[in-house]
Amino acid sequence: MRKKIIAANWKMHMTQSESEAFLTTFLREIEDNDTVEVVIVPPFTSIPKVSELLTQTQNIKVGAQNMYWERSGAFTGEISPAMLRELFVRYVVLGHSERRAIFGETDEIVNRKVHAAYEEVLRPIVCVGETLGQREKGDVEKVLSTQLRGSLANVGAKELHETVIAYEPVWAIGTGKTASAAEAQKAHAFIRKTLAELTDEATADKVRIQYGGSVKPDNAHELLTQPDIDGALVGGASLDPRSFAQIVKAGAPNG
Ligand code: 13P
Protein backbone atom coordinates (compact mmCIF):
# COMPACT_ATOMS: atom_id res chain seq x y z
CA MET A 1 0.00 0.00 0.00
CA ARG A 2 1.48 3.35 -1.01
CA LYS A 3 0.90 6.08 1.55
CA LYS A 4 -0.52 9.19 -0.08
CA ILE A 5 1.76 12.23 -0.17
CA ILE A 6 0.18 15.67 -0.48
CA ALA A 7 2.53 18.62 -0.91
CA ALA A 8 1.99 22.37 -0.78
CA ASN A 9 4.21 24.08 -3.35
CA TRP A 10 4.01 27.69 -2.24
CA LYS A 11 6.17 28.90 -5.15
CA MET A 12 7.23 32.55 -4.61
CA HIS A 13 4.57 33.24 -1.97
CA MET A 14 4.54 33.33 1.83
CA THR A 15 6.86 35.45 3.91
CA GLN A 16 7.90 34.07 7.30
CA SER A 17 5.03 35.81 9.07
CA GLU A 18 2.52 34.63 6.47
CA SER A 19 3.88 31.09 6.83
CA GLU A 20 3.37 31.24 10.58
CA ALA A 21 -0.21 32.46 10.18
CA PHE A 22 -0.88 29.68 7.65
CA LEU A 23 0.43 26.96 9.96
CA THR A 24 -1.51 28.22 12.96
CA THR A 25 -4.75 27.66 11.06
CA PHE A 26 -3.64 24.59 9.12
CA LEU A 27 -2.47 22.69 12.20
CA ARG A 28 -5.80 23.41 13.87
CA GLU A 29 -7.68 22.07 10.83
CA ILE A 30 -5.61 18.97 10.35
CA GLU A 31 -4.65 16.33 12.83
CA ASP A 32 -1.16 14.94 12.58
CA ASN A 33 -2.24 11.43 11.69
CA ASP A 34 -0.31 8.76 9.90
CA THR A 35 -2.68 8.08 7.02
CA VAL A 36 -1.37 10.84 4.75
CA GLU A 37 2.12 12.32 4.50
CA VAL A 38 2.03 16.10 4.14
CA VAL A 39 4.91 18.18 2.81
CA ILE A 40 5.08 21.96 3.08
CA VAL A 41 7.36 23.44 0.42
CA PRO A 42 7.99 27.12 1.26
CA PRO A 43 10.36 29.55 -0.44
CA PHE A 44 13.91 29.24 0.99
CA THR A 45 13.56 32.24 3.30
CA SER A 46 10.57 30.75 5.12
CA ILE A 47 12.06 27.27 5.56
CA PRO A 48 13.62 27.92 9.02
CA LYS A 49 10.34 29.24 10.41
CA VAL A 50 8.29 26.39 8.94
CA SER A 51 10.80 23.78 10.17
CA GLU A 52 10.73 25.26 13.65
CA LEU A 53 6.92 25.22 13.77
CA LEU A 54 6.74 21.63 12.54
CA THR A 55 9.33 20.09 14.87
CA GLN A 56 6.61 18.35 16.89
CA THR A 57 4.74 16.84 13.95
CA GLN A 58 5.42 13.32 12.63
CA ASN A 59 3.69 13.31 9.27
CA ILE A 60 4.16 16.88 8.14
CA LYS A 61 7.55 17.34 6.53
CA VAL A 62 9.39 20.29 5.01
CA GLY A 63 10.49 20.48 1.39
CA ALA A 64 12.45 22.91 -0.78
CA GLN A 65 11.53 24.11 -4.26
CA ASN A 66 14.96 23.80 -5.81
CA MET A 67 18.68 23.56 -5.01
CA TYR A 68 22.07 23.46 -6.72
CA TRP A 69 24.00 20.22 -7.06
CA GLU A 70 27.33 21.31 -5.53
CA ARG A 71 28.00 21.07 -1.80
CA SER A 72 29.54 24.56 -1.52
CA GLY A 73 31.59 27.00 -3.56
CA ALA A 74 31.51 30.15 -5.66
CA PHE A 75 27.95 29.84 -6.95
CA THR A 76 26.38 33.19 -6.12
CA GLY A 77 22.69 32.98 -5.41
CA GLU A 78 22.52 29.21 -5.10
CA ILE A 79 21.56 26.94 -2.18
CA SER A 80 23.21 23.57 -1.56
CA PRO A 81 21.70 20.24 -0.47
CA ALA A 82 23.71 20.37 2.78
CA MET A 83 22.26 23.79 3.62
CA LEU A 84 18.76 22.39 3.23
CA ARG A 85 19.53 19.32 5.25
CA GLU A 86 20.66 21.44 8.18
CA LEU A 87 17.22 23.09 8.18
CA PHE A 88 15.53 19.66 8.51
CA VAL A 89 14.38 19.66 4.90
CA ARG A 90 13.42 16.12 3.80
CA TYR A 91 12.14 16.61 0.25
CA VAL A 92 13.26 18.75 -2.66
CA VAL A 93 11.15 19.53 -5.73
CA LEU A 94 13.32 19.20 -8.85
CA GLY A 95 12.58 20.00 -12.48
CA HIS A 96 9.33 21.85 -11.88
CA SER A 97 7.97 23.07 -15.22
CA GLU A 98 8.49 26.69 -14.11
CA ARG A 99 12.19 25.93 -13.52
CA ARG A 100 12.36 24.21 -16.89
CA ALA A 101 10.52 26.95 -18.83
CA ILE A 102 11.66 30.14 -17.06
CA PHE A 103 15.12 29.13 -15.83
CA GLY A 104 16.19 26.80 -18.62
CA GLU A 105 16.57 23.61 -16.60
CA THR A 106 17.16 20.56 -18.75
CA ASP A 107 16.77 16.88 -17.92
CA GLU A 108 20.54 16.71 -17.54
CA ILE A 109 20.52 19.46 -14.93
CA VAL A 110 17.63 17.81 -13.13
CA ASN A 111 19.54 14.53 -13.16
CA ARG A 112 22.60 16.13 -11.55
CA LYS A 113 20.40 17.60 -8.84
CA VAL A 114 18.62 14.28 -8.28
CA HIS A 115 21.95 12.55 -7.58
CA ALA A 116 23.07 15.41 -5.32
CA ALA A 117 19.83 15.03 -3.36
CA TYR A 118 20.45 11.31 -2.70
CA GLU A 119 23.95 12.10 -1.47
CA GLU A 120 22.54 14.39 1.18
CA VAL A 121 19.69 12.02 2.04
CA LEU A 122 17.09 14.35 0.59
CA ARG A 123 14.18 12.79 -1.26
CA PRO A 124 13.62 14.30 -4.69
CA ILE A 125 10.15 15.07 -6.02
CA VAL A 126 10.87 14.94 -9.76
CA CYS A 127 8.39 16.82 -11.93
CA VAL A 128 7.46 15.81 -15.46
CA GLY A 129 4.64 16.85 -17.77
CA GLU A 130 3.72 17.86 -21.28
CA THR A 131 2.70 21.23 -22.71
CA LEU A 132 -0.64 21.72 -24.46
CA GLY A 133 1.06 21.70 -27.88
CA GLN A 134 2.76 18.39 -27.08
CA ARG A 135 -0.56 16.88 -25.92
CA GLU A 136 -2.36 18.05 -29.07
CA LYS A 137 0.35 16.46 -31.21
CA GLY A 138 -0.19 13.15 -29.42
CA ASP A 139 3.27 13.29 -27.85
CA VAL A 140 2.38 12.85 -24.15
CA GLU A 141 4.06 9.47 -23.73
CA LYS A 142 7.09 10.46 -25.77
CA VAL A 143 7.62 13.58 -23.63
CA LEU A 144 7.12 11.73 -20.33
CA SER A 145 9.44 8.94 -21.37
CA THR A 146 12.20 11.39 -22.40
CA GLN A 147 11.88 13.45 -19.22
CA LEU A 148 11.86 10.39 -16.95
CA ARG A 149 14.77 8.66 -18.66
CA GLY A 150 16.82 11.88 -18.70
CA SER A 151 16.00 13.09 -15.19
CA LEU A 152 16.45 9.64 -13.64
CA ALA A 153 19.54 8.52 -15.57
CA ASN A 154 21.69 6.15 -13.47
CA VAL A 155 19.17 6.01 -10.65
CA GLY A 156 19.03 2.53 -9.13
CA ALA A 157 16.12 0.69 -7.53
CA LYS A 158 17.07 1.65 -3.98
CA GLU A 159 17.22 5.35 -4.88
CA LEU A 160 14.08 5.27 -6.97
CA HIS A 161 12.23 3.89 -3.98
CA GLU A 162 13.12 7.13 -2.12
CA THR A 163 11.93 9.27 -5.02
CA VAL A 164 8.53 10.81 -5.68
CA ILE A 165 7.42 11.60 -9.23
CA ALA A 166 5.02 14.47 -9.86
CA TYR A 167 3.01 14.40 -13.07
CA GLU A 168 2.18 18.02 -13.79
CA PRO A 169 0.71 18.69 -17.23
CA VAL A 170 1.96 22.21 -17.96
CA TRP A 171 -1.40 23.28 -19.44
CA ALA A 172 -3.12 22.48 -16.13
CA ILE A 173 -0.81 24.54 -13.90
CA GLY A 174 -2.41 27.70 -12.56
CA THR A 175 -5.01 27.67 -15.33
CA GLY A 176 -7.99 26.18 -13.51
CA LYS A 177 -7.96 23.38 -16.13
CA THR A 178 -7.36 19.96 -14.64
CA ALA A 179 -6.60 16.78 -16.46
CA SER A 180 -9.68 14.58 -16.12
CA ALA A 181 -9.20 11.80 -13.61
CA ALA A 182 -9.07 9.33 -16.53
CA GLU A 183 -6.44 11.36 -18.44
CA ALA A 184 -4.34 11.71 -15.30
CA GLN A 185 -4.64 8.00 -14.45
CA LYS A 186 -3.54 7.07 -17.97
CA ALA A 187 -0.41 9.23 -17.69
CA HIS A 188 0.35 7.89 -14.20
CA ALA A 189 0.05 4.28 -15.38
CA PHE A 190 2.43 5.08 -18.24
CA ILE A 191 4.90 6.68 -15.79
CA ARG A 192 4.80 3.59 -13.56
CA LYS A 193 5.39 1.34 -16.58
CA THR A 194 8.41 3.47 -17.54
CA LEU A 195 9.76 3.30 -13.97
CA ALA A 196 9.48 -0.50 -14.15
CA GLU A 197 11.53 -0.46 -17.36
CA LEU A 198 14.14 1.70 -15.64
CA THR A 199 14.36 -0.61 -12.61
CA ASP A 200 11.91 -3.44 -11.98
CA GLU A 201 8.20 -3.89 -11.35
CA ALA A 202 8.41 -4.37 -7.60
CA THR A 203 10.29 -1.06 -7.25
CA ALA A 204 7.98 0.83 -9.62
CA ASP A 205 5.05 -0.46 -7.64
CA LYS A 206 6.36 1.25 -4.49
CA VAL A 207 7.08 4.67 -6.02
CA ARG A 208 4.57 7.37 -5.25
CA ILE A 209 3.36 9.44 -8.21
CA GLN A 210 1.67 12.74 -7.43
CA TYR A 211 -0.66 14.65 -9.72
CA GLY A 212 -0.28 18.44 -9.96
CA GLY A 213 -2.21 21.07 -11.90
CA SER A 214 -5.19 22.99 -10.52
CA VAL A 215 -5.89 20.51 -7.72
CA LYS A 216 -8.68 22.00 -5.58
CA PRO A 217 -10.85 20.71 -2.72
CA ASP A 218 -13.65 19.87 -5.17
CA ASN A 219 -11.61 17.74 -7.59
CA ALA A 220 -9.13 16.20 -5.12
CA HIS A 221 -11.21 13.17 -4.16
CA GLU A 222 -11.78 12.01 -7.73
CA LEU A 223 -8.13 12.40 -8.66
CA LEU A 224 -6.80 10.83 -5.47
CA THR A 225 -8.93 7.70 -5.78
CA GLN A 226 -7.41 6.69 -9.13
CA PRO A 227 -5.29 3.54 -8.76
CA ASP A 228 -1.97 5.11 -9.79
CA ILE A 229 -2.43 8.57 -8.27
CA ASP A 230 -0.63 8.56 -4.93
CA GLY A 231 -0.87 12.19 -3.95
CA ALA A 232 -0.97 15.76 -5.12
CA LEU A 233 1.45 18.63 -5.64
CA VAL A 234 -0.72 21.65 -5.00
CA GLY A 235 0.07 25.24 -6.00
CA GLY A 236 -2.64 27.89 -5.74
CA ALA A 237 -5.00 26.00 -3.43
CA SER A 238 -2.18 25.32 -0.98
CA LEU A 239 -1.90 29.01 -0.10
CA ASP A 240 -5.16 28.84 1.81
CA PRO A 241 -4.85 26.70 4.95
CA ARG A 242 -8.47 25.55 4.88
CA SER A 243 -8.42 24.60 1.19
CA PHE A 244 -5.17 22.74 1.64
CA ALA A 245 -6.49 20.95 4.72
CA GLN A 246 -9.52 19.81 2.71
CA ILE A 247 -7.26 18.42 -0.02
CA VAL A 248 -5.20 16.56 2.59
CA LYS A 249 -8.37 15.09 4.07
CA ALA A 250 -9.44 13.97 0.58
CA GLY A 251 -6.23 11.92 0.48
CA ALA A 252 -7.07 9.94 3.63
CA PRO A 253 -8.28 6.37 3.00
CA ASN A 254 -11.86 7.34 3.86
CA GLY A 255 -11.51 10.92 2.52
P1 13P B 1 -1.56 25.01 -9.35
O1 13P B 1 -2.14 24.09 -8.31
O2 13P B 1 -1.62 26.45 -8.97
O3 13P B 1 -2.14 24.73 -10.71
O4 13P B 1 0.01 24.67 -9.46
C1 13P B 1 0.39 23.36 -9.62
C2 13P B 1 1.87 23.29 -9.44
O5 13P B 1 2.64 23.79 -10.25
C3 13P B 1 2.37 22.62 -8.23
O6 13P B 1 3.75 22.40 -8.31
Coordinates of C-alpha atoms and ligand atoms in Angstrom, one line a residue:
M1 CA 0.0 0.0 0.0
R2 CA 1.5 3.3 -1.0
K3 CA 0.9 6.1 1.6
K4 CA -0.5 9.2 -0.1
I5 CA 1.8 12.2 -0.2
I6 CA 0.2 15.7 -0.5
A7 CA 2.5 18.6 -0.9
A8 CA 2.0 22.4 -0.8
N9 CA 4.2 24.1 -3.4
W10 CA 4.0 27.7 -2.2
K11 CA 6.2 28.9 -5.1
M12 CA 7.2 32.6 -4.6
H13 CA 4.6 33.2 -2.0
M14 CA 4.5 33.3 1.8
T15 CA 6.9 35.5 3.9
Q16 CA 7.9 34.1 7.3
S17 CA 5.0 35.8 9.1
E18 CA 2.5 34.6 6.5
S19 CA 3.9 31.1 6.8
E20 CA 3.4 31.2 10.6
A21 CA -0.2 32.5 10.2
F22 CA -0.9 29.7 7.6
L23 CA 0.4 27.0 10.0
T24 CA -1.5 28.2 13.0
T25 CA -4.8 27.7 11.1
F26 CA -3.6 24.6 9.1
L27 CA -2.5 22.7 12.2
R28 CA -5.8 23.4 13.9
E29 CA -7.7 22.1 10.8
I30 CA -5.6 19.0 10.4
E31 CA -4.6 16.3 12.8
D32 CA -1.2 14.9 12.6
N33 CA -2.2 11.4 11.7
D34 CA -0.3 8.8 9.9
T35 CA -2.7 8.1 7.0
V36 CA -1.4 10.8 4.8
E37 CA 2.1 12.3 4.5
V38 CA 2.0 16.1 4.1
V39 CA 4.9 18.2 2.8
I40 CA 5.1 22.0 3.1
V41 CA 7.4 23.4 0.4
P42 CA 8.0 27.1 1.3
P43 CA 10.4 29.6 -0.4
F44 CA 13.9 29.2 1.0
T45 CA 13.6 32.2 3.3
S46 CA 10.6 30.7 5.1
I47 CA 12.1 27.3 5.6
P48 CA 13.6 27.9 9.0
K49 CA 10.3 29.2 10.4
V50 CA 8.3 26.4 8.9
S51 CA 10.8 23.8 10.2
E52 CA 10.7 25.3 13.7
L53 CA 6.9 25.2 13.8
L54 CA 6.7 21.6 12.5
T55 CA 9.3 20.1 14.9
Q56 CA 6.6 18.4 16.9
T57 CA 4.7 16.8 13.9
Q58 CA 5.4 13.3 12.6
N59 CA 3.7 13.3 9.3
I60 CA 4.2 16.9 8.1
K61 CA 7.6 17.3 6.5
V62 CA 9.4 20.3 5.0
G63 CA 10.5 20.5 1.4
A64 CA 12.4 22.9 -0.8
Q65 CA 11.5 24.1 -4.3
N66 CA 15.0 23.8 -5.8
M67 CA 18.7 23.6 -5.0
Y68 CA 22.1 23.5 -6.7
W69 CA 24.0 20.2 -7.1
E70 CA 27.3 21.3 -5.5
R71 CA 28.0 21.1 -1.8
S72 CA 29.5 24.6 -1.5
G73 CA 31.6 27.0 -3.6
A74 CA 31.5 30.2 -5.7
F75 CA 27.9 29.8 -6.9
T76 CA 26.4 33.2 -6.1
G77 CA 22.7 33.0 -5.4
E78 CA 22.5 29.2 -5.1
I79 CA 21.6 26.9 -2.2
S80 CA 23.2 23.6 -1.6
P81 CA 21.7 20.2 -0.5
A82 CA 23.7 20.4 2.8
M83 CA 22.3 23.8 3.6
L84 CA 18.8 22.4 3.2
R85 CA 19.5 19.3 5.2
E86 CA 20.7 21.4 8.2
L87 CA 17.2 23.1 8.2
F88 CA 15.5 19.7 8.5
V89 CA 14.4 19.7 4.9
R90 CA 13.4 16.1 3.8
Y91 CA 12.1 16.6 0.2
V92 CA 13.3 18.8 -2.7
V93 CA 11.1 19.5 -5.7
L94 CA 13.3 19.2 -8.9
G95 CA 12.6 20.0 -12.5
H96 CA 9.3 21.8 -11.9
S97 CA 8.0 23.1 -15.2
E98 CA 8.5 26.7 -14.1
R99 CA 12.2 25.9 -13.5
R100 CA 12.4 24.2 -16.9
A101 CA 10.5 27.0 -18.8
I102 CA 11.7 30.1 -17.1
F103 CA 15.1 29.1 -15.8
G104 CA 16.2 26.8 -18.6
E105 CA 16.6 23.6 -16.6
T106 CA 17.2 20.6 -18.7
D107 CA 16.8 16.9 -17.9
E108 CA 20.5 16.7 -17.5
I109 CA 20.5 19.5 -14.9
V110 CA 17.6 17.8 -13.1
N111 CA 19.5 14.5 -13.2
R112 CA 22.6 16.1 -11.5
K113 CA 20.4 17.6 -8.8
V114 CA 18.6 14.3 -8.3
H115 CA 21.9 12.6 -7.6
A116 CA 23.1 15.4 -5.3
A117 CA 19.8 15.0 -3.4
Y118 CA 20.5 11.3 -2.7
E119 CA 24.0 12.1 -1.5
E120 CA 22.5 14.4 1.2
V121 CA 19.7 12.0 2.0
L122 CA 17.1 14.4 0.6
R123 CA 14.2 12.8 -1.3
P124 CA 13.6 14.3 -4.7
I125 CA 10.2 15.1 -6.0
V126 CA 10.9 14.9 -9.8
C127 CA 8.4 16.8 -11.9
V128 CA 7.5 15.8 -15.5
G129 CA 4.6 16.8 -17.8
E130 CA 3.7 17.9 -21.3
T131 CA 2.7 21.2 -22.7
L132 CA -0.6 21.7 -24.5
G133 CA 1.1 21.7 -27.9
Q134 CA 2.8 18.4 -27.1
R135 CA -0.6 16.9 -25.9
E136 CA -2.4 18.1 -29.1
K137 CA 0.3 16.5 -31.2
G138 CA -0.2 13.1 -29.4
D139 CA 3.3 13.3 -27.8
V140 CA 2.4 12.9 -24.2
E141 CA 4.1 9.5 -23.7
K142 CA 7.1 10.5 -25.8
V143 CA 7.6 13.6 -23.6
L144 CA 7.1 11.7 -20.3
S145 CA 9.4 8.9 -21.4
T146 CA 12.2 11.4 -22.4
Q147 CA 11.9 13.4 -19.2
L148 CA 11.9 10.4 -16.9
R149 CA 14.8 8.7 -18.7
G150 CA 16.8 11.9 -18.7
S151 CA 16.0 13.1 -15.2
L152 CA 16.4 9.6 -13.6
A153 CA 19.5 8.5 -15.6
N154 CA 21.7 6.1 -13.5
V155 CA 19.2 6.0 -10.7
G156 CA 19.0 2.5 -9.1
A157 CA 16.1 0.7 -7.5
K158 CA 17.1 1.6 -4.0
E159 CA 17.2 5.4 -4.9
L160 CA 14.1 5.3 -7.0
H161 CA 12.2 3.9 -4.0
E162 CA 13.1 7.1 -2.1
T163 CA 11.9 9.3 -5.0
V164 CA 8.5 10.8 -5.7
I165 CA 7.4 11.6 -9.2
A166 CA 5.0 14.5 -9.9
Y167 CA 3.0 14.4 -13.1
E168 CA 2.2 18.0 -13.8
P169 CA 0.7 18.7 -17.2
V170 CA 2.0 22.2 -18.0
W171 CA -1.4 23.3 -19.4
A172 CA -3.1 22.5 -16.1
I173 CA -0.8 24.5 -13.9
G174 CA -2.4 27.7 -12.6
T175 CA -5.0 27.7 -15.3
G176 CA -8.0 26.2 -13.5
K177 CA -8.0 23.4 -16.1
T178 CA -7.4 20.0 -14.6
A179 CA -6.6 16.8 -16.5
S180 CA -9.7 14.6 -16.1
A181 CA -9.2 11.8 -13.6
A182 CA -9.1 9.3 -16.5
E183 CA -6.4 11.4 -18.4
A184 CA -4.3 11.7 -15.3
Q185 CA -4.6 8.0 -14.5
K186 CA -3.5 7.1 -18.0
A187 CA -0.4 9.2 -17.7
H188 CA 0.4 7.9 -14.2
A189 CA 0.1 4.3 -15.4
F190 CA 2.4 5.1 -18.2
I191 CA 4.9 6.7 -15.8
R192 CA 4.8 3.6 -13.6
K193 CA 5.4 1.3 -16.6
T194 CA 8.4 3.5 -17.5
L195 CA 9.8 3.3 -14.0
A196 CA 9.5 -0.5 -14.1
E197 CA 11.5 -0.5 -17.4
L198 CA 14.1 1.7 -15.6
T199 CA 14.4 -0.6 -12.6
D200 CA 11.9 -3.4 -12.0
E201 CA 8.2 -3.9 -11.4
A202 CA 8.4 -4.4 -7.6
T203 CA 10.3 -1.1 -7.3
A204 CA 8.0 0.8 -9.6
D205 CA 5.0 -0.5 -7.6
K206 CA 6.4 1.2 -4.5
V207 CA 7.1 4.7 -6.0
R208 CA 4.6 7.4 -5.3
I209 CA 3.4 9.4 -8.2
Q210 CA 1.7 12.7 -7.4
Y211 CA -0.7 14.6 -9.7
G212 CA -0.3 18.4 -10.0
G213 CA -2.2 21.1 -11.9
S214 CA -5.2 23.0 -10.5
V215 CA -5.9 20.5 -7.7
K216 CA -8.7 22.0 -5.6
P217 CA -10.9 20.7 -2.7
D218 CA -13.6 19.9 -5.2
N219 CA -11.6 17.7 -7.6
A220 CA -9.1 16.2 -5.1
H221 CA -11.2 13.2 -4.2
E222 CA -11.8 12.0 -7.7
L223 CA -8.1 12.4 -8.7
L224 CA -6.8 10.8 -5.5
T225 CA -8.9 7.7 -5.8
Q226 CA -7.4 6.7 -9.1
P227 CA -5.3 3.5 -8.8
D228 CA -2.0 5.1 -9.8
I229 CA -2.4 8.6 -8.3
D230 CA -0.6 8.6 -4.9
G231 CA -0.9 12.2 -3.9
A232 CA -1.0 15.8 -5.1
L233 CA 1.4 18.6 -5.6
V234 CA -0.7 21.7 -5.0
G235 CA 0.1 25.2 -6.0
G236 CA -2.6 27.9 -5.7
A237 CA -5.0 26.0 -3.4
S238 CA -2.2 25.3 -1.0
L239 CA -1.9 29.0 -0.1
D240 CA -5.2 28.8 1.8
P241 CA -4.8 26.7 5.0
R242 CA -8.5 25.6 4.9
S243 CA -8.4 24.6 1.2
F244 CA -5.2 22.7 1.6
A245 CA -6.5 20.9 4.7
Q246 CA -9.5 19.8 2.7
I247 CA -7.3 18.4 0.0
V248 CA -5.2 16.6 2.6
K249 CA -8.4 15.1 4.1
A250 CA -9.4 14.0 0.6
G251 CA -6.2 11.9 0.5
A252 CA -7.1 9.9 3.6
P253 CA -8.3 6.4 3.0
N254 CA -11.9 7.3 3.9
G255 CA -11.5 10.9 2.5
Ligands
13P1 P1 -1.6 25.0 -9.4 O1 -2.1 24.1 -8.3 O2 -1.6 26.4 -9.0 O3 -2.1 24.7 -10.7 O4 0.0 24.7 -9.5 C1 0.4 23.4 -9.6 C2 1.9 23.3 -9.4 O5 2.6 23.8 -10.2 C3 2.4 22.6 -8.2 O6 3.7 22.4 -8.3

